[in-house]
Amino acid sequence: MTSLIKKISLSNSVSIEQLGFGTFKIVDQQEANNAVMTALNNGYRAFDTAQLYNNEKILGEAFVNSGVARQELFLTTKVSNLNQGYEQTLKSFEQSLKDLQTDYLDLFLVHWPLKNHFFDTWKAIEQLYETKMVRAIGVCNFHQSHFELLKTRANIKPMINQIEIHPYLVQKELIEYLNKEQIAIEAWSPLARGRVVEEPLLINIGQKYQKSSSQVTLRWHVQKDLIVIPKSVNPLRIAENMQIFDFELTDTEMQQIDSLNEDFRTGPNPDDVYQKNGF
Ligand code: NAP
């Protein structure tokens, strides 16, 4: 199948598909098998998981069951808050590889910035990159202040920041900063966990293109050059989320969607997690 998905080149020239597949809350083996198989049949190749999701093992099984060659996949996982710190990060990475039934990862991320383990976790991740255990490294939920702090001691700049972005949390300033720093941006909870479905403006724009409000939302992400990772276990919605490459929003529509911003988060504020060293 020829993929319609554009690739985004990271600062180290590794490329990642702009539309990937989220897996948060998939915790049943049968459900994982079905979701992975449906996603693959619809053209998804990049999969996002995390140690915290407690599903690396069932996903590893699902990837093997799918019969798709490992090098065709782009696998991302994240070190969980409880596994942060130099030794623990390295140890947990080994476990992630084992559970995902692979001998390398495409992308390994710090899941949340934590005050107590801020530099030693990154040191371990740099080591995994330098020893070629992982093709690219990055962080999630970092604000500008976290990047400025990391700069004071890091050898390698994170290649990606995975952050919450949807029409109710547009993150204008942070996006501008990351673009300036040439750090690729990956949007989590792109559908605001389903909230966009009922949004009148998105429904209205969608009618013009015969698209759903979810498709309009994902198209908005793609036109901002963001990487986006919607999650679904529903075969129709998995297919629907892929059908976003045959229409284009106008500049006015892009701005109208931007104006839905209300700085609303579905998840915690990273500054609070950093200060509390966890949730
Ligand atoms: P999301 O993708 O915004 O929304 C998922 C929800 O929307 C599910 O309830 C899904 O239900 C529903 N949905 C999916 N497609 C739909 C469609 N076309 N129409 C209507 N409803 C639809 O939220 P998310 O799962 O929180 O975020 C996506 C991924 O980002 C996660 O799975 C995870 O991989 C990652 N993430 C990362 C972080 C981080 O801190 N780095 C935090 C949260 C999430 P069905 O499954 O029933 O379709």
XYZ file of C-alpha atoms and ligand atoms in Angstrom:
327
model
C 0.000 0.000 0.000
C 1.353 3.447 -0.921
C 1.196 5.619 2.150
C -0.383 9.063 1.937
C 1.206 10.023 5.218
C 3.935 12.643 4.976
C 7.160 12.005 6.871
C 8.616 14.495 9.282
C 12.379 14.634 9.442
C 13.813 14.941 12.956
C 16.942 16.965 13.706
C 19.104 13.835 13.369
C 17.489 13.058 9.954
C 15.504 10.061 11.214
C 12.006 10.383 9.810
C 8.684 9.620 11.445
C 5.263 9.395 9.850
C 3.155 12.422 10.617
C 0.086 10.366 11.529
C 0.622 7.624 14.085
C -1.485 5.458 16.365
C -2.047 6.090 20.096
C -2.506 3.140 22.441
C -3.349 4.608 25.849
C -6.039 2.486 27.595
C -5.633 -0.533 25.327
C -4.975 -3.241 27.912
C -6.614 -6.391 26.561
C -4.706 -8.789 24.269
C -7.593 -9.410 21.871
C -8.348 -5.714 21.671
C -4.653 -4.975 21.011
C -4.476 -7.630 18.267
C -7.565 -6.232 16.556
C -6.530 -2.584 16.899
C -2.975 -3.200 15.636
C -4.157 -5.324 12.706
C -6.839 -2.795 11.723
C -4.351 0.071 12.049
C -1.776 -1.730 9.890
C -4.397 -2.571 7.255
C -5.317 1.116 7.130
C -1.707 2.187 6.611
C -0.558 3.213 10.110
C 3.066 2.277 10.824
C 4.031 4.484 13.816
C 2.754 3.286 17.208
C 2.945 5.189 20.471
C 3.024 3.417 23.826
C 4.531 4.016 27.284
C 5.701 1.969 30.242
C 2.895 3.658 32.179
C 0.183 2.291 29.866
C 0.978 -1.243 30.974
C 0.438 -2.544 27.456
C 3.912 -2.972 25.957
C 3.674 -6.740 26.362
C 0.314 -7.149 24.607
C 1.408 -4.740 21.871
C 4.655 -6.671 21.407
C 2.567 -9.813 20.970
C 0.206 -8.033 18.556
C 3.107 -6.774 16.388
C 4.573 -10.273 16.161
C 1.131 -11.769 15.407
C 0.617 -9.210 12.626
C 3.529 -10.627 10.642
C 4.725 -7.128 9.696
C 8.516 -6.824 9.589
C 9.988 -4.909 12.521
C 11.779 -2.395 10.276
C 8.448 -1.349 8.755
C 7.272 -0.132 12.158
C 8.177 3.019 14.052
C 7.882 2.164 17.752
C 7.843 4.793 20.489
C 7.782 4.186 24.217
C 8.402 6.382 27.272
C 10.141 5.981 30.599
C 7.489 6.187 33.316
C 7.835 8.521 36.297
C 8.469 5.614 38.656
C 11.331 4.352 36.485
C 13.166 7.674 36.165
C 16.783 8.123 37.326
C 19.937 6.936 35.563
C 20.045 3.225 36.513
C 16.289 2.719 36.529
C 15.839 4.317 33.120
C 18.409 1.960 31.605
C 16.872 -1.040 33.353
C 13.333 -0.136 32.348
C 14.438 0.355 28.751
C 15.685 -3.260 28.718
C 12.295 -4.405 30.000
C 10.485 -2.334 27.346
C 12.557 -3.981 24.620
C 11.757 -7.392 26.029
C 8.039 -6.682 26.332
C 7.827 -5.165 22.861
C 9.799 -8.157 21.507
C 12.365 -6.017 19.748
C 16.075 -5.271 20.050
C 15.869 -1.529 19.382
C 13.378 1.302 19.633
C 12.702 4.044 17.113
C 11.951 6.695 19.722
C 12.369 6.774 23.501
C 10.857 9.652 25.471
C 10.867 11.058 28.990
C 7.164 10.858 29.875
C 7.025 13.848 32.248
C 9.637 16.321 33.514
C 10.434 15.522 37.168
C 12.486 17.817 39.376
C 14.350 15.036 41.204
C 15.475 13.066 38.174
C 15.632 15.802 35.601
C 19.261 15.434 34.475
C 20.089 11.814 35.340
C 17.152 10.409 33.340
C 18.248 12.393 30.296
C 21.848 11.215 30.762
C 20.656 7.599 30.531
C 18.591 8.368 27.444
C 21.571 10.047 25.774
C 23.597 6.920 26.499
C 20.946 4.700 24.872
C 21.115 6.912 21.790
C 24.902 6.956 21.676
C 25.020 3.159 21.916
C 22.454 2.933 19.084
C 19.788 1.179 21.107
C 17.310 3.816 19.971
C 17.152 5.788 16.703
C 15.821 9.038 18.186
C 15.241 10.491 21.655
C 13.004 13.120 23.109
C 10.706 14.266 25.850
C 7.032 14.795 26.565
C 5.259 17.554 28.381
C 8.233 19.905 28.480
C 7.659 23.647 28.659
C 10.182 26.202 27.441
C 11.582 26.497 30.981
C 12.326 22.744 31.039
C 14.236 22.960 27.761
C 16.214 25.960 28.967
C 17.137 24.047 32.126
C 18.055 20.877 30.226
C 20.339 22.898 27.944
C 22.583 23.762 30.895
C 23.776 20.131 31.218
C 22.650 18.081 28.189
C 24.938 16.868 25.418
C 22.118 16.076 23.008
C 19.062 18.215 22.384
C 15.737 16.317 22.458
C 14.530 15.663 18.927
C 10.820 15.643 19.783
C 8.483 17.110 22.382
C 5.205 15.198 22.701
C 2.595 17.549 24.186
C -1.146 17.895 24.558
C -2.492 19.869 21.574
C -6.082 20.108 20.327
C -8.447 22.965 19.439
C -9.053 23.733 23.135
C -5.304 23.814 23.908
C -3.578 25.355 20.923
C -0.179 25.945 22.619
C 0.745 28.842 20.302
C 3.823 30.136 22.194
C 5.254 26.702 22.946
C 4.873 25.676 19.292
C 6.679 28.847 18.192
C 9.518 28.125 20.615
C 9.850 24.488 19.491
C 9.836 25.454 15.817
C 12.589 27.970 16.509
C 14.596 25.290 18.339
C 13.974 22.754 15.542
C 12.392 20.305 17.945
C 9.634 18.290 16.245
C 6.209 18.429 17.884
C 3.925 15.469 18.464
C 0.356 16.151 19.579
C -1.199 13.877 22.200
C -4.946 13.704 22.922
C -5.438 15.381 19.527
C -9.202 14.810 19.720
C -9.311 16.111 23.305
C -10.299 12.506 24.147
C -13.434 12.768 22.014
C -14.605 16.253 23.050
C -14.141 17.649 19.520
C -16.889 15.374 18.174
C -19.723 17.636 19.355
C -18.060 20.971 18.534
C -20.431 23.020 16.302
C -17.651 24.905 14.459
C -15.861 21.671 13.561
C -19.118 19.978 12.501
C -19.906 22.997 10.348
C -16.497 23.098 8.648
C -16.690 19.327 8.164
C -19.994 19.583 6.280
C -18.260 21.597 3.565
C -15.765 18.770 2.932
C -18.009 15.836 3.940
C -15.690 15.115 6.846
C -16.329 14.524 10.551
C -15.244 16.956 13.258
C -12.486 14.480 14.226
C -11.159 14.483 10.667
C -11.259 18.290 10.532
C -9.336 18.387 13.827
C -6.644 15.957 12.669
C -6.349 17.842 9.382
C -5.816 21.051 11.410
C -2.909 19.320 13.208
C -1.401 18.063 9.964
C -1.560 21.521 8.329
C 0.372 22.888 11.307
C 3.118 20.346 10.495
C 2.525 18.536 13.789
C 2.908 14.797 14.253
C -0.402 13.463 15.528
C -1.319 10.203 17.286
C -5.082 9.660 17.717
C -6.130 6.529 19.598
C -9.056 4.325 18.661
C -10.011 0.689 19.050
C -13.017 1.083 16.777
C -12.360 -0.160 13.204
C -14.513 2.544 11.599
C -12.865 5.322 13.588
C -9.360 3.909 12.964
C -10.110 4.151 9.222
C -11.834 7.530 9.590
C -8.815 9.067 11.312
C -6.648 8.082 8.328
C -8.920 9.771 5.747
C -7.524 13.268 6.215
C -5.245 13.647 3.218
C -7.813 14.406 0.512
C -8.955 17.887 1.592
C -7.409 21.143 2.741
C -8.619 23.679 5.296
C -8.445 27.348 4.298
C -6.355 29.834 6.307
C -9.594 31.302 7.676
C -10.792 27.875 8.838
C -7.409 27.219 10.458
C -7.726 30.519 12.357
C -11.329 29.817 13.355
C -10.245 26.501 14.858
C -7.335 28.225 16.642
C -9.873 30.568 18.212
C -11.544 27.651 20.035
C -8.541 27.747 22.371
C -9.439 27.982 26.046
C -6.182 26.611 27.518
C -8.173 23.551 28.562
C -6.120 20.474 29.503
C -7.411 16.896 29.549
C -4.252 15.957 31.480
C -2.212 17.513 34.288
C -0.166 20.695 33.948
C 3.494 19.666 33.434
C 4.689 22.401 35.836
C 2.724 20.754 38.675
C 4.040 17.288 37.821
C 7.616 18.657 37.744
C 7.303 20.299 41.164
C 5.584 17.295 42.778
C 7.900 14.750 41.126
C 4.860 12.887 39.867
C 1.107 13.054 39.707
P -7.444 11.074 21.760
O -6.700 10.346 20.719
O -7.623 12.539 21.665
O -8.904 10.477 21.893
C -9.148 9.116 22.068
C -10.637 8.959 22.334
O -11.390 9.441 21.223
C -11.040 7.526 22.559
O -12.071 7.528 23.515
C -11.578 7.097 21.189
O -12.562 6.114 21.384
C -12.163 8.375 20.645
N -12.037 8.521 19.190
C -10.966 8.207 18.412
N -11.207 8.503 17.121
C -12.451 9.023 17.077
C -13.278 9.510 16.024
N -12.859 9.524 14.765
N -14.519 9.963 16.356
C -14.952 9.939 17.627
N -14.225 9.491 18.667
C -12.985 9.028 18.388
O -6.850 10.806 23.221
P -5.635 9.986 23.859
O -5.789 8.527 23.679
O -5.521 10.500 25.258
O -4.343 10.531 23.075
C -3.800 9.872 21.948
C -2.514 9.161 22.299
O -1.540 10.090 22.778
C -2.647 8.175 23.463
O -3.326 7.008 23.102
C -1.205 7.997 23.837
O -0.555 7.124 22.939
C -0.680 9.426 23.696
N -0.687 10.201 24.983
C 0.490 10.684 25.467
C 0.520 11.394 26.669
C 1.828 11.901 27.196
O 1.858 12.387 28.348
N 2.902 11.850 26.465
C -0.659 11.610 27.376
C -1.845 11.134 26.850
C -1.849 10.451 25.644
P -12.525 4.685 20.618
O -11.224 4.022 20.981
O -13.722 3.966 21.157
O -12.641 5.010 19.157
